[in-house]
Amino acid sequence: MNFLDFEKPIAELEGKIEDLRHMGDGDGLNIAEEVARLQTKVEKRLREIYSKLTPWQKTQVARHPDRPHCLGYVAALVEDFQPLAGDRGFAEDAAVIGGIGRFRGRSVMVIGQEKGHDTESRVKHNFGMAKPEGYRKARRLMEMADRFGLPIVTLVDTAGAYPGVGAEERGQAEAIARSIETCLNVRVPLVSVIIGEGGSGGAIALATGNVVMMLEHSVYSVISPEGCASILWRSGEQAQAAAEALKLTAQDLKRLAVIDEIIAEPLGGAHRAPDVAMKDVADAIDRHLHDLVRLDPGVLRARRRDKFLAMGRQGIE
Amino acid sequence: MNWLTNFVRPKIQQLVRPKEVPDNLWHKCPECGHMIFHRELEKNMRVCTHCGHHMRLPVKQRLEMLFDDGAYKRIELPKVTEDPLRFRDVKKYADRIKDARSKTGEHDAMVVAHGTMGGNAVVIAAFDFSFMGGSMGMAVGEALNAAAELSVAQDAPLIVVPASGGARMQEGILSLMQMARTTVAVDKVKEKGLPYIVLLTDPTTGGVTASFAMLGDIHVAEPGAVIGFAGARVIENTIRETLPEGFQRAEYLRDHGMVDMVVPRHELRARLSALIDLLRNRGPVGEVVPLHRNGAYSDVEQRLKDAHEAAKPAPSPEPGA
């Protein structure tokens, strides 16, 4: 388990529990009882810490390396998943996962960014930063889903679109714009979940859904706190202040009516109980799909467009 | 924040501010270093008379050069919630806005106007780069939506002229949402079969490029304009090597298939008018049908009838013939 800075007290307690477990019984000390006592303490501390995470702390939780990622969700929730590759124009981009599969008995198109979990897979998936071909692949798959009447589920987790020479040459901006446009155009249900980091244009390219949900400790922002700090404060060290100012937490976004629902995370964050977190996400997606598939295709499209057209007429009152 | 502080004060400040006497009547071209007399530069639409470098054009002059005879009508734009996040960095966003308003005399970073171009009615939505770097927040989203609605109502093509650093960070996620919102807005124009043309000017970057600015039926760019998604510095820091020659310039984008044509400022109005004429399948406007001497339209009617006959397909040959 990787511990974040602010989780130090928990790391200490869990270290103690580990030690006790290794000691074994027999020193006149009831180990099991002591472990249980410490466990209760851990829970109490976790509850304290996680109930008042600052926006910057949430950013760190959202980027936690052990947090369940797109491929984890696909493996746990989608049966008979058939990954589909390529934009049919230039390349396959492994930063964007896409494919058809069965979700709770329903055939769906799943699209999301994958960050990877170790050095090798991070490099393979380019740390979840998609290039134009990734967004063009997403667009192709959304159009395919539209043609076959399959609901689309997007799992958003990216620091942002990849900033590189090749990406610019091949039209990163255009690829993102078209992806947004396609999200807005399809006549099938589109449910988006920000499962970790929702980084700017690279995120909204997949997150223009009928329903947009966020995990409790995920973040979604127009710019990373670090980027914002370096531009507005002229110092990358002010990332904490920038995170506060940007209002990038799920709770803020719900208040701003930018997202529809917050999915609660297990105590101490999704990375402490990935299976529970993924099941809760699946339940939420399923609940919305259940309602959305009953709507007329034209209504689905029109409602989605109206929703985003009205967005940002109001601030936090 | 009210009408007094937002509107009256800037107006008064503008009045009492001493007339700016240009202390330097000569401008140095940032490209070739040539000195140009300011009047000559203005006459040449801020294009260097020596090397042809296109300098940024203030929004007012932009509109004047695009509309016929420089004549246009601006529309009043809907107001939006001010400072939705109560954002504050080293300075309050509310103060930044106030400063930008008194500096530019504009309410926000987009101006919407209508008039004619080459005789065609057009709606133009132009960014004011001097207003907080032309950044896109809720007001710009609202303005572009208003422009799209006006274009549909007038059955007129929409021309958008970006000059923007991207999303307005101080409006946080709400500025990001403008990417989706503006996409729906320009789609309304396209759905009606009306031309949607983007005139990319220096600079067009970030969230503006990654939404409506890359969704035009036709993309026209001014020579040398910087157009891109990520900032050059960000890319340099990522790849840790120097960028190729001409990277993210209009010509580079054309060569990579993102822009249809790069058109010098002096030719813009003529080229845009021609595009609109052709897209809407209309003859050049120069040819005006003369009114019959006694004021009757009989002549016109006959001509229309002739044209109609001429357009009829020839009778198809008998099968087997």
PDB file of C-alpha atoms in Angstrom, chain A residues 57-276:
ATOM      1  CA  GLN A  57      -5.493  16.086  -0.774  1.00  0.00           C
ATOM      2  CA  LYS A  58      -8.368  14.890  -2.925  1.00  0.00           C
ATOM      3  CA  THR A  59      -6.233  15.542  -5.986  1.00  0.00           C
ATOM      4  CA  GLN A  60      -3.621  13.238  -4.513  1.00  0.00           C
ATOM      5  CA  VAL A  61      -6.197  10.559  -3.698  1.00  0.00           C
ATOM      6  CA  ALA A  62      -7.602  10.853  -7.225  1.00  0.00           C
ATOM      7  CA  ARG A  63      -4.098  10.214  -8.577  1.00  0.00           C
ATOM      8  CA  HIS A  64      -3.326   7.431  -6.101  1.00  0.00           C
ATOM      9  CA  PRO A  65      -1.380   4.679  -7.896  1.00  0.00           C
ATOM     10  CA  ASP A  66      -3.445   1.944  -6.208  1.00  0.00           C
ATOM     11  CA  ARG A  67      -6.763   3.470  -7.159  1.00  0.00           C
ATOM     12  CA  PRO A  68      -8.774   1.204  -9.458  1.00  0.00           C
ATOM     13  CA  HIS A  69      -8.172   2.202 -13.081  1.00  0.00           C
ATOM     14  CA  CYS A  70     -10.163   1.734 -16.245  1.00  0.00           C
ATOM     15  CA  LEU A  71      -8.889  -1.767 -17.060  1.00  0.00           C
ATOM     16  CA  GLY A  72      -9.628  -2.841 -13.500  1.00  0.00           C
ATOM     17  CA  TYR A  73     -13.229  -1.767 -13.898  1.00  0.00           C
ATOM     18  CA  VAL A  74     -13.491  -3.498 -17.237  1.00  0.00           C
ATOM     19  CA  ALA A  75     -12.091  -6.742 -15.815  1.00  0.00           C
ATOM     20  CA  ALA A  76     -14.372  -6.639 -12.800  1.00  0.00           C
ATOM     21  CA  LEU A  77     -17.585  -5.432 -14.378  1.00  0.00           C
ATOM     22  CA  VAL A  78     -17.690  -6.292 -18.052  1.00  0.00           C
ATOM     23  CA  GLU A  79     -18.187  -9.837 -19.219  1.00  0.00           C
ATOM     24  CA  ASP A  80     -17.013 -11.061 -22.575  1.00  0.00           C
ATOM     25  CA  PHE A  81     -15.174  -7.802 -23.193  1.00  0.00           C
ATOM     26  CA  GLN A  82     -13.962  -7.424 -26.765  1.00  0.00           C
ATOM     27  CA  PRO A  83     -11.324  -4.721 -26.938  1.00  0.00           C
ATOM     28  CA  LEU A  84     -11.378  -2.737 -30.176  1.00  0.00           C
ATOM     29  CA  ALA A  85      -8.339  -0.934 -31.462  1.00  0.00           C
ATOM     30  CA  GLY A  86      -7.358   1.845 -33.810  1.00  0.00           C
ATOM     31  CA  ASP A  87      -8.684   5.047 -35.271  1.00  0.00           C
ATOM     32  CA  ARG A  88      -8.605   3.641 -38.837  1.00  0.00           C
ATOM     33  CA  GLY A  89      -6.534   6.617 -39.882  1.00  0.00           C
ATOM     34  CA  PHE A  90      -3.208   6.563 -38.167  1.00  0.00           C
ATOM     35  CA  ALA A  91      -2.699   4.339 -35.146  1.00  0.00           C
ATOM     36  CA  GLU A  92      -3.954   2.556 -32.094  1.00  0.00           C
ATOM     37  CA  ASP A  93      -3.631   4.590 -28.908  1.00  0.00           C
ATOM     38  CA  ALA A  94      -3.403   2.432 -25.802  1.00  0.00           C
ATOM     39  CA  ALA A  95      -4.138   5.421 -23.567  1.00  0.00           C
ATOM     40  CA  VAL A  96      -7.772   4.969 -24.545  1.00  0.00           C
ATOM     41  CA  ILE A  97      -9.402   1.633 -23.843  1.00  0.00           C
ATOM     42  CA  GLY A  98     -12.481   0.816 -25.849  1.00  0.00           C
ATOM     43  CA  GLY A  99     -14.591  -2.155 -26.641  1.00  0.00           C
ATOM     44  CA  ILE A 100     -17.914  -3.903 -26.470  1.00  0.00           C
ATOM     45  CA  GLY A 101     -18.955  -6.228 -23.723  1.00  0.00           C
ATOM     46  CA  ARG A 102     -21.763  -7.274 -21.452  1.00  0.00           C
ATOM     47  CA  PHE A 103     -22.454  -5.129 -18.448  1.00  0.00           C
ATOM     48  CA  ARG A 104     -25.074  -6.524 -16.069  1.00  0.00           C
ATOM     49  CA  GLY A 105     -26.582  -8.473 -18.913  1.00  0.00           C
ATOM     50  CA  ARG A 106     -26.649  -5.542 -21.286  1.00  0.00           C
ATOM     51  CA  SER A 107     -24.447  -5.142 -24.346  1.00  0.00           C
ATOM     52  CA  VAL A 108     -22.565  -1.843 -24.003  1.00  0.00           C
ATOM     53  CA  MET A 109     -19.680   0.156 -25.453  1.00  0.00           C
ATOM     54  CA  VAL A 110     -17.075   0.956 -22.796  1.00  0.00           C
ATOM     55  CA  ILE A 111     -14.511   3.711 -23.411  1.00  0.00           C
ATOM     56  CA  GLY A 112     -12.028   5.121 -20.936  1.00  0.00           C
ATOM     57  CA  GLN A 113      -8.501   6.269 -20.275  1.00  0.00           C
ATOM     58  CA  GLU A 114      -6.040   3.873 -18.672  1.00  0.00           C
ATOM     59  CA  LYS A 115      -3.087   5.217 -16.717  1.00  0.00           C
ATOM     60  CA  GLY A 116      -1.320   1.926 -16.039  1.00  0.00           C
ATOM     61  CA  HIS A 117      -0.195   0.555 -12.660  1.00  0.00           C
ATOM     62  CA  ASP A 118       3.558  -0.052 -13.012  1.00  0.00           C
ATOM     63  CA  THR A 119       6.356   1.418 -15.093  1.00  0.00           C
ATOM     64  CA  GLU A 120       5.839  -0.915 -18.006  1.00  0.00           C
ATOM     65  CA  SER A 121       2.086  -0.490 -18.257  1.00  0.00           C
ATOM     66  CA  ARG A 122       2.325   3.253 -17.624  1.00  0.00           C
ATOM     67  CA  VAL A 123       4.615   3.629 -20.588  1.00  0.00           C
ATOM     68  CA  LYS A 124       2.402   1.365 -22.683  1.00  0.00           C
ATOM     69  CA  HIS A 125      -0.682   3.456 -21.920  1.00  0.00           C
ATOM     70  CA  ASN A 126       1.261   6.725 -22.047  1.00  0.00           C
ATOM     71  CA  PHE A 127       0.170   7.478 -18.450  1.00  0.00           C
ATOM     72  CA  GLY A 128      -3.414   7.802 -19.634  1.00  0.00           C
ATOM     73  CA  MET A 129      -2.654  10.811 -21.804  1.00  0.00           C
ATOM     74  CA  ALA A 130      -4.347  10.251 -25.140  1.00  0.00           C
ATOM     75  CA  LYS A 131      -3.147  11.450 -28.515  1.00  0.00           C
ATOM     76  CA  PRO A 132      -5.451  12.495 -31.350  1.00  0.00           C
ATOM     77  CA  GLU A 133      -5.797   8.897 -32.515  1.00  0.00           C
ATOM     78  CA  GLY A 134      -7.118   7.988 -29.063  1.00  0.00           C
ATOM     79  CA  TYR A 135      -9.908  10.537 -29.339  1.00  0.00           C
ATOM     80  CA  ARG A 136     -10.563   9.540 -32.942  1.00  0.00           C
ATOM     81  CA  LYS A 137     -10.839   5.933 -31.855  1.00  0.00           C
ATOM     82  CA  ALA A 138     -13.287   7.000 -29.123  1.00  0.00           C
ATOM     83  CA  ARG A 139     -15.291   8.830 -31.736  1.00  0.00           C
ATOM     84  CA  ARG A 140     -15.314   5.812 -34.029  1.00  0.00           C
ATOM     85  CA  LEU A 141     -16.511   3.567 -31.225  1.00  0.00           C
ATOM     86  CA  MET A 142     -19.215   6.002 -30.127  1.00  0.00           C
ATOM     87  CA  GLU A 143     -20.498   6.163 -33.672  1.00  0.00           C
ATOM     88  CA  MET A 144     -20.479   2.381 -33.831  1.00  0.00           C
ATOM     89  CA  ALA A 145     -22.446   2.190 -30.593  1.00  0.00           C
ATOM     90  CA  ASP A 146     -24.881   4.704 -32.030  1.00  0.00           C
ATOM     91  CA  ARG A 147     -25.368   2.566 -35.120  1.00  0.00           C
ATOM     92  CA  PHE A 148     -26.115  -0.548 -33.086  1.00  0.00           C
ATOM     93  CA  GLY A 149     -28.114   1.141 -30.364  1.00  0.00           C
ATOM     94  CA  LEU A 150     -25.630   0.220 -27.635  1.00  0.00           C
ATOM     95  CA  PRO A 151     -25.442   2.422 -24.540  1.00  0.00           C
ATOM     96  CA  ILE A 152     -22.035   4.032 -24.001  1.00  0.00           C
ATOM     97  CA  VAL A 153     -20.226   4.038 -20.676  1.00  0.00           C
ATOM     98  CA  THR A 154     -17.143   6.224 -20.359  1.00  0.00           C
ATOM     99  CA  LEU A 155     -14.651   5.953 -17.513  1.00  0.00           C
ATOM    100  CA  VAL A 156     -12.612   9.137 -17.314  1.00  0.00           C
ATOM    101  CA  ASP A 157      -9.179   9.117 -15.723  1.00  0.00           C
ATOM    102  CA  THR A 158      -6.537  11.324 -17.285  1.00  0.00           C
ATOM    103  CA  ALA A 159      -4.169  14.120 -16.385  1.00  0.00           C
ATOM    104  CA  GLY A 160      -5.065  15.570 -19.770  1.00  0.00           C
ATOM    105  CA  ALA A 161      -4.525  15.111 -23.469  1.00  0.00           C
ATOM    106  CA  TYR A 162      -0.908  14.466 -24.406  1.00  0.00           C
ATOM    107  CA  PRO A 163       1.063  17.624 -25.229  1.00  0.00           C
ATOM    108  CA  GLY A 164       3.529  16.631 -27.930  1.00  0.00           C
ATOM    109  CA  VAL A 165       4.717  17.678 -31.362  1.00  0.00           C
ATOM    110  CA  GLY A 166       3.160  14.723 -33.132  1.00  0.00           C
ATOM    111  CA  ALA A 167      -0.106  15.147 -31.246  1.00  0.00           C
ATOM    112  CA  GLU A 168      -0.297  18.775 -32.354  1.00  0.00           C
ATOM    113  CA  GLU A 169       0.602  17.938 -35.940  1.00  0.00           C
ATOM    114  CA  ARG A 170      -2.139  15.381 -36.120  1.00  0.00           C
ATOM    115  CA  GLY A 171      -4.690  17.790 -34.712  1.00  0.00           C
ATOM    116  CA  GLN A 172      -5.102  17.162 -31.001  1.00  0.00           C
ATOM    117  CA  ALA A 173      -7.534  20.074 -30.764  1.00  0.00           C
ATOM    118  CA  GLU A 174      -9.633  18.905 -33.666  1.00  0.00           C
ATOM    119  CA  ALA A 175      -9.728  15.352 -32.354  1.00  0.00           C
ATOM    120  CA  ILE A 176     -10.972  16.537 -28.955  1.00  0.00           C
ATOM    121  CA  ALA A 177     -13.512  18.882 -30.498  1.00  0.00           C
ATOM    122  CA  ARG A 178     -14.920  16.092 -32.673  1.00  0.00           C
ATOM    123  CA  SER A 179     -15.050  13.739 -29.735  1.00  0.00           C
ATOM    124  CA  ILE A 180     -17.091  16.253 -27.737  1.00  0.00           C
ATOM    125  CA  GLU A 181     -19.314  16.798 -30.737  1.00  0.00           C
ATOM    126  CA  THR A 182     -19.866  13.067 -31.134  1.00  0.00           C
ATOM    127  CA  CYS A 183     -20.716  12.677 -27.433  1.00  0.00           C
ATOM    128  CA  LEU A 184     -23.339  15.368 -27.939  1.00  0.00           C
ATOM    129  CA  ASN A 185     -24.709  13.793 -31.097  1.00  0.00           C
ATOM    130  CA  VAL A 186     -25.237  10.131 -30.366  1.00  0.00           C
ATOM    131  CA  ARG A 187     -28.780   8.900 -29.864  1.00  0.00           C
ATOM    132  CA  VAL A 188     -27.925   6.227 -27.324  1.00  0.00           C
ATOM    133  CA  PRO A 189     -27.562   6.654 -23.559  1.00  0.00           C
ATOM    134  CA  LEU A 190     -24.165   8.009 -22.572  1.00  0.00           C
ATOM    135  CA  VAL A 191     -23.146   7.646 -18.933  1.00  0.00           C
ATOM    136  CA  SER A 192     -19.799   9.054 -17.802  1.00  0.00           C
ATOM    137  CA  VAL A 193     -17.975   8.456 -14.552  1.00  0.00           C
ATOM    138  CA  ILE A 194     -14.915  10.403 -13.463  1.00  0.00           C
ATOM    139  CA  ILE A 195     -13.138   7.588 -11.633  1.00  0.00           C
ATOM    140  CA  GLY A 196      -9.921   9.433 -10.823  1.00  0.00           C
ATOM    141  CA  GLU A 197      -8.586  12.513 -12.484  1.00  0.00           C
ATOM    142  CA  GLY A 198     -10.678  14.546 -14.906  1.00  0.00           C
ATOM    143  CA  GLY A 199      -7.994  16.593 -16.621  1.00  0.00           C
ATOM    144  CA  SER A 200      -9.355  19.418 -18.749  1.00  0.00           C
ATOM    145  CA  GLY A 201     -10.116  19.027 -22.473  1.00  0.00           C
ATOM    146  CA  GLY A 202      -8.745  15.519 -22.467  1.00  0.00           C
ATOM    147  CA  ALA A 203     -11.440  14.575 -19.966  1.00  0.00           C
ATOM    148  CA  ILE A 204     -14.470  16.439 -21.280  1.00  0.00           C
ATOM    149  CA  ALA A 205     -13.797  14.856 -24.676  1.00  0.00           C
ATOM    150  CA  LEU A 206     -15.272  11.672 -23.176  1.00  0.00           C
ATOM    151  CA  ALA A 207     -17.430  13.147 -20.432  1.00  0.00           C
ATOM    152  CA  THR A 208     -20.216  14.933 -22.237  1.00  0.00           C
ATOM    153  CA  GLY A 209     -22.826  12.443 -21.113  1.00  0.00           C
ATOM    154  CA  ASN A 210     -26.538  12.270 -20.292  1.00  0.00           C
ATOM    155  CA  VAL A 211     -25.405  11.510 -16.783  1.00  0.00           C
ATOM    156  CA  VAL A 212     -22.012  12.514 -15.441  1.00  0.00           C
ATOM    157  CA  MET A 213     -20.988  11.077 -12.089  1.00  0.00           C
ATOM    158  CA  MET A 214     -17.885  11.418  -9.991  1.00  0.00           C
ATOM    159  CA  LEU A 215     -16.396   9.176  -7.366  1.00  0.00           C
ATOM    160  CA  GLU A 216     -16.359  10.929  -4.011  1.00  0.00           C
ATOM    161  CA  HIS A 217     -12.631  11.705  -4.018  1.00  0.00           C
ATOM    162  CA  SER A 218     -12.080  12.226  -7.722  1.00  0.00           C
ATOM    163  CA  VAL A 219     -11.354  15.639  -9.228  1.00  0.00           C
ATOM    164  CA  TYR A 220     -12.360  17.329 -12.462  1.00  0.00           C
ATOM    165  CA  SER A 221     -10.829  20.589 -13.548  1.00  0.00           C
ATOM    166  CA  VAL A 222     -10.103  22.960 -16.402  1.00  0.00           C
ATOM    167  CA  ILE A 223      -6.408  22.867 -15.541  1.00  0.00           C
ATOM    168  CA  SER A 224      -4.255  20.958 -13.072  1.00  0.00           C
ATOM    169  CA  PRO A 225      -3.635  22.771  -9.782  1.00  0.00           C
ATOM    170  CA  GLU A 226       0.083  22.767 -10.621  1.00  0.00           C
ATOM    171  CA  GLY A 227      -0.511  24.288 -14.050  1.00  0.00           C
ATOM    172  CA  CYS A 228      -2.884  26.887 -12.669  1.00  0.00           C
ATOM    173  CA  ALA A 229      -0.444  27.830  -9.916  1.00  0.00           C
ATOM    174  CA  SER A 230       2.438  28.250 -12.319  1.00  0.00           C
ATOM    175  CA  ILE A 231       0.394  30.549 -14.542  1.00  0.00           C
ATOM    176  CA  LEU A 232      -1.581  32.620 -12.050  1.00  0.00           C
ATOM    177  CA  TRP A 233       0.694  32.511  -9.018  1.00  0.00           C
ATOM    178  CA  ARG A 234       3.833  32.155 -11.119  1.00  0.00           C
ATOM    179  CA  SER A 235       4.929  29.416  -8.757  1.00  0.00           C
ATOM    180  CA  GLY A 236       4.203  25.709  -8.991  1.00  0.00           C
ATOM    181  CA  GLU A 237       4.395  25.618  -5.211  1.00  0.00           C
ATOM    182  CA  GLN A 238       1.018  27.240  -4.865  1.00  0.00           C
ATOM    183  CA  ALA A 239      -0.745  24.141  -6.191  1.00  0.00           C
ATOM    184  CA  GLN A 240      -2.570  23.785  -2.888  1.00  0.00           C
ATOM    185  CA  ALA A 241      -4.023  27.261  -3.124  1.00  0.00           C
ATOM    186  CA  ALA A 242      -4.880  26.708  -6.775  1.00  0.00           C
ATOM    187  CA  ALA A 243      -6.691  23.460  -5.953  1.00  0.00           C
ATOM    188  CA  GLU A 244      -8.803  25.376  -3.423  1.00  0.00           C
ATOM    189  CA  ALA A 245      -9.595  28.168  -5.856  1.00  0.00           C
ATOM    190  CA  LEU A 246     -10.429  25.930  -8.815  1.00  0.00           C
ATOM    191  CA  LYS A 247     -13.319  24.169  -7.041  1.00  0.00           C
ATOM    192  CA  LEU A 248     -12.405  20.839  -8.547  1.00  0.00           C
ATOM    193  CA  THR A 249     -13.880  18.384  -6.042  1.00  0.00           C
ATOM    194  CA  ALA A 250     -16.903  16.222  -6.694  1.00  0.00           C
ATOM    195  CA  GLN A 251     -18.745  18.098  -3.955  1.00  0.00           C
ATOM    196  CA  ASP A 252     -18.082  21.493  -5.556  1.00  0.00           C
ATOM    197  CA  LEU A 253     -19.044  20.256  -8.995  1.00  0.00           C
ATOM    198  CA  LYS A 254     -22.287  18.822  -7.707  1.00  0.00           C
ATOM    199  CA  ARG A 255     -23.076  22.186  -6.151  1.00  0.00           C
ATOM    200  CA  LEU A 256     -22.334  23.850  -9.487  1.00  0.00           C
ATOM    201  CA  ALA A 257     -24.667  21.353 -11.171  1.00  0.00           C
ATOM    202  CA  VAL A 258     -21.863  20.328 -13.517  1.00  0.00           C
ATOM    203  CA  ILE A 259     -22.220  16.706 -12.421  1.00  0.00           C
ATOM    204  CA  ASP A 260     -25.354  14.766 -11.601  1.00  0.00           C
ATOM    205  CA  GLU A 261     -24.274  12.451  -8.844  1.00  0.00           C
ATOM    206  CA  ILE A 262     -21.488  11.630  -6.421  1.00  0.00           C
ATOM    207  CA  ILE A 263     -20.683   7.970  -5.870  1.00  0.00           C
ATOM    208  CA  ALA A 264     -19.525   7.414  -2.284  1.00  0.00           C
ATOM    209  CA  GLU A 265     -16.165   5.704  -1.871  1.00  0.00           C
ATOM    210  CA  PRO A 266     -15.302   3.047   0.685  1.00  0.00           C
ATOM    211  CA  LEU A 267     -13.766   4.330   3.909  1.00  0.00           C
ATOM    212  CA  GLY A 268     -10.299   5.665   3.188  1.00  0.00           C
ATOM    213  CA  GLY A 269     -10.780   5.911  -0.549  1.00  0.00           C
ATOM    214  CA  ALA A 270     -11.386   3.586  -3.484  1.00  0.00           C
ATOM    215  CA  HIS A 271      -7.815   2.295  -3.325  1.00  0.00           C
ATOM    216  CA  ARG A 272      -8.469   0.722   0.107  1.00  0.00           C
ATOM    217  CA  ALA A 273     -11.305  -1.444  -1.188  1.00  0.00           C
ATOM    218  CA  PRO A 274     -11.257  -1.461  -4.991  1.00  0.00           C
ATOM    219  CA  ASP A 275     -13.847  -4.207  -5.311  1.00  0.00           C
ATOM    220  CA  VAL A 276     -16.367  -2.329  -3.196  1.00  0.00           C
TER     221      VAL A 276
END
